[in-house]
Short mmCIF file of C-alpha atoms in Angstrom, two decimals:
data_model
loop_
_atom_site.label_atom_id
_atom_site.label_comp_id
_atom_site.label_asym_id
_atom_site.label_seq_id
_atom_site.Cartn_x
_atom_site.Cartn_y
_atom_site.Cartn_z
CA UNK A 1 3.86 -5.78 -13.11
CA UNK A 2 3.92 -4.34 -9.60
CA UNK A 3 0.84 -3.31 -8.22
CA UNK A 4 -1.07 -1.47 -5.03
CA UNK A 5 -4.54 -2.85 -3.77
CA UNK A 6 -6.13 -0.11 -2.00
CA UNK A 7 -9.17 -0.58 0.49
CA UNK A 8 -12.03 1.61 -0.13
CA UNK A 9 -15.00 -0.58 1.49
CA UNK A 10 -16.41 0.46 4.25
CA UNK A 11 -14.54 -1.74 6.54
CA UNK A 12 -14.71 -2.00 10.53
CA UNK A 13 -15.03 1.00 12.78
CA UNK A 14 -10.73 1.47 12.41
CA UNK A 15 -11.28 1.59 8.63
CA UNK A 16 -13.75 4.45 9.16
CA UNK A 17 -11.33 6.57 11.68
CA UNK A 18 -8.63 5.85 9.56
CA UNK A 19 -10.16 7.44 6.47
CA UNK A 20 -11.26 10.41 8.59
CA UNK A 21 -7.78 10.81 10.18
CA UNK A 22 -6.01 10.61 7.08
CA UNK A 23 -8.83 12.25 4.99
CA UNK A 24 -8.85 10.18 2.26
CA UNK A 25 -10.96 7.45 0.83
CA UNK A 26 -8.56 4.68 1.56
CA UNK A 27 -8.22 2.61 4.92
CA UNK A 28 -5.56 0.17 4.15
CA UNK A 29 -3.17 -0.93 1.16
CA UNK A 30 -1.78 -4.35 -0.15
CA UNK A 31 1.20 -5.16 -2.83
CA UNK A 32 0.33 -7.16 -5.34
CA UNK A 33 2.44 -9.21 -7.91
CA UNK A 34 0.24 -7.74 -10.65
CA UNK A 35 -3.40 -6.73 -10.49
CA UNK A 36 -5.71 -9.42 -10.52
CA UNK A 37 -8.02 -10.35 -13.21
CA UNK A 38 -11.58 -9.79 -11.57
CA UNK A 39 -14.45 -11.09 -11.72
CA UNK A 40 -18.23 -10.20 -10.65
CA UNK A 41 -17.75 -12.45 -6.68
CA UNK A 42 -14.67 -11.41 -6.45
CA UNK A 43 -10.67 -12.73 -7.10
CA UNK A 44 -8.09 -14.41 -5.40
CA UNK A 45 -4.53 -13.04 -5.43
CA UNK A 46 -1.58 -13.51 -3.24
CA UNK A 47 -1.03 -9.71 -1.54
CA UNK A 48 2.02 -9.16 1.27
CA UNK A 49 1.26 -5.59 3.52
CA UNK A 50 1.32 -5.69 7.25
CA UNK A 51 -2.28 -5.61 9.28
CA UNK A 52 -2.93 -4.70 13.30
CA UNK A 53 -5.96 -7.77 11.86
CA UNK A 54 -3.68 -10.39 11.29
CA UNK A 55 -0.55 -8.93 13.50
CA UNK A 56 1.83 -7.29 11.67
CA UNK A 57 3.93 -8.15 8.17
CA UNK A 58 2.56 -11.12 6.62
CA UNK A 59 1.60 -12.88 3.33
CA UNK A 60 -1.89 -13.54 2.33
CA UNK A 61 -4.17 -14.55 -0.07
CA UNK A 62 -7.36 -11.79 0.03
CA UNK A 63 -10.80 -12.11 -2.15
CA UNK A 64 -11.09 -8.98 -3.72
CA UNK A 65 -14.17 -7.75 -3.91
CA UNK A 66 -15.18 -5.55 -6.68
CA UNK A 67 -16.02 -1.86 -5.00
CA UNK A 68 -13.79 -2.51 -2.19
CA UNK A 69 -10.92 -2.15 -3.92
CA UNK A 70 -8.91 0.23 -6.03
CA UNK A 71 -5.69 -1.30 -8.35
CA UNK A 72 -3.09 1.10 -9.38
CA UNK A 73 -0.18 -0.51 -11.53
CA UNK A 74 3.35 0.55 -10.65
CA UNK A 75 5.10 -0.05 -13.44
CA UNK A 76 8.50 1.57 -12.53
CA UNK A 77 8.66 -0.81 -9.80
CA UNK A 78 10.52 -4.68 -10.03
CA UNK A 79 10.21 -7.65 -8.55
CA UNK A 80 12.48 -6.60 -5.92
CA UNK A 81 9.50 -4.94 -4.23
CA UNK A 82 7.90 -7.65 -3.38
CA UNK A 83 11.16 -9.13 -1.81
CA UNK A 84 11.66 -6.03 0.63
CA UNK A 85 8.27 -6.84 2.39
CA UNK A 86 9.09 -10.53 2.45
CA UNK A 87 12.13 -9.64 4.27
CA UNK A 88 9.97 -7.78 6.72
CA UNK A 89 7.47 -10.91 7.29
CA UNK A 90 6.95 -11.43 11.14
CA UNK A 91 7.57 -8.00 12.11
CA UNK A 92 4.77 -6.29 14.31
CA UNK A 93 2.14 -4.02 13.17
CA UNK A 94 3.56 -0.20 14.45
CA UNK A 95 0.24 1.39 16.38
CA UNK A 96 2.65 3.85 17.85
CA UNK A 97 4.43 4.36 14.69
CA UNK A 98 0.73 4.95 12.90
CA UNK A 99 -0.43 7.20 15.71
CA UNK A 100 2.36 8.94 15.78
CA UNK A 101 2.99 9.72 12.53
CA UNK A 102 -0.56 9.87 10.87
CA UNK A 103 -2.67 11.30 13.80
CA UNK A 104 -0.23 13.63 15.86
CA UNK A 105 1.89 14.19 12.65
CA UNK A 106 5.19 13.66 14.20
CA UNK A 107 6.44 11.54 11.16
CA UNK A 108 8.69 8.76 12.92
CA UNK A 109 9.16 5.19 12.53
CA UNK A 110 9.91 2.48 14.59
CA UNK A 111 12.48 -0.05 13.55
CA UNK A 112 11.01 -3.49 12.68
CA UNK A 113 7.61 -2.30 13.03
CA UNK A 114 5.06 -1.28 10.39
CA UNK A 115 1.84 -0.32 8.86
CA UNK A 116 0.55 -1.13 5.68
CA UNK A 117 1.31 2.13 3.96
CA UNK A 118 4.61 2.03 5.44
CA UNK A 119 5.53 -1.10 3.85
CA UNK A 120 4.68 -0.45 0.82
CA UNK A 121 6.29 2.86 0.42
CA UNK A 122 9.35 0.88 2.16
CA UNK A 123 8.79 -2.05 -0.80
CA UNK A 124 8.97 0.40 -3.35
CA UNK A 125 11.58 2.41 -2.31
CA UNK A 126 9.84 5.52 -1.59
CA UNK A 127 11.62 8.04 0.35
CA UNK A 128 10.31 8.62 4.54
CA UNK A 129 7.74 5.50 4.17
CA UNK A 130 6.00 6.85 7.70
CA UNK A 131 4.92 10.46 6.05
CA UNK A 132 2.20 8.42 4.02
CA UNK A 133 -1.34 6.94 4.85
CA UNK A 134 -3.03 4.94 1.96
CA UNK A 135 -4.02 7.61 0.55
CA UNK A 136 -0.92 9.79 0.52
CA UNK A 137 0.63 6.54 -1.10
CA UNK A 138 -1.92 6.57 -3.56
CA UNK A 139 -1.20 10.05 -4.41
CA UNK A 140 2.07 9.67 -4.41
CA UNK A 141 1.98 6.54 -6.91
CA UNK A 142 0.06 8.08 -9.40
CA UNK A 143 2.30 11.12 -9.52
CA UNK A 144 5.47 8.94 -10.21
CA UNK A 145 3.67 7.05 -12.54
CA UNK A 146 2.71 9.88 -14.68
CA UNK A 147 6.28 11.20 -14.45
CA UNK A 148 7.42 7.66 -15.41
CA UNK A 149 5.04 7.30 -18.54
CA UNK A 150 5.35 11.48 -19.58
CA UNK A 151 9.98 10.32 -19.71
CA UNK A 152 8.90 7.48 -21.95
CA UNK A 153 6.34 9.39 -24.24
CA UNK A 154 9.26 11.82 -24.44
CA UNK A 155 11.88 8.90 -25.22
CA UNK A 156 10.13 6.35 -26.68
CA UNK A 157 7.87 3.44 -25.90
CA UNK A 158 8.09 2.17 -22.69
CA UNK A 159 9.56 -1.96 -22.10
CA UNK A 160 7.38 -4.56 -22.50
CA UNK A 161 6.87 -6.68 -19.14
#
């Protein structure tokens, strides 16, 4: 199942502003094949976002670190997700695009460019992908999720992955 890694350590000094801009408790987001089994130092998982760190959209295998991270499970989402950032790999990291739209709220998005919440909205086909930080994201996730899982209490159980 689909999930969203969200970054709630404390980060570098853009982590911190990013937080305060946005007003949330997340800095940064990753999708995730499915959310990783942890352990006390820490597990490995293979996690695509894009990162001003490591220069835009890119693939990656991250140590998560329990307390530094918080998993929410998309389970409306496919497989499919995963292949929309992949087809974004190589792109830049959008620091106008982020200004712009998180910090002066002008809401716009540069073609081919991105930031992590960006792509991830993007992967999962959520509609205006620049309109939300990490933390709108992770609002916005756990709002369709409860709307997915309160259709399927209404219908029935919900398929088996």
């Amino acid at each position: 199942m689909i999930a969203l890694a969200f970054y709630k350590g404390r980060g570098q000094l853009l982590d911190r502003v990013i937080r305060w801009v946005t007003r949330s408790s997340f800095s940064h987001v990753e999708i995730l094949r499915a959310v990783p089994s942890l352990s006390a130092d820490g597990s490995q998982a293979r996690a695509w976002s894009s990162s001003g760190r490591d220069g835009g959209v890119r693939e990656k295998s991250i140590t998560f670190k329990p307390g530094h991270w918080e998993f929410v499970a998309i389970p409306w989402a496919g497989p499919a997700a995963i292949d929309r950032v992949i087809a974004e790999i190589g792109n830049p990291y959008d620091y106008a695009g982020l200004l712009a739209s998180q910090a002066l709220n002008l809401r716009r998005h540069r073609k081919d460019q991105w930031f992590c919440s960006e792509i991830c909205a993007h992967a999962l086909e959520l509609s205006a992908p620049q309109e939300l930080s990490p933390g709108g994201l992770y609002c916005r996730v756990l709002e369709m999720n409860r709307a997915y899982l309160a259709g399927w209490s209404r219908a029935g159980e919900p398929p088996e992955d």
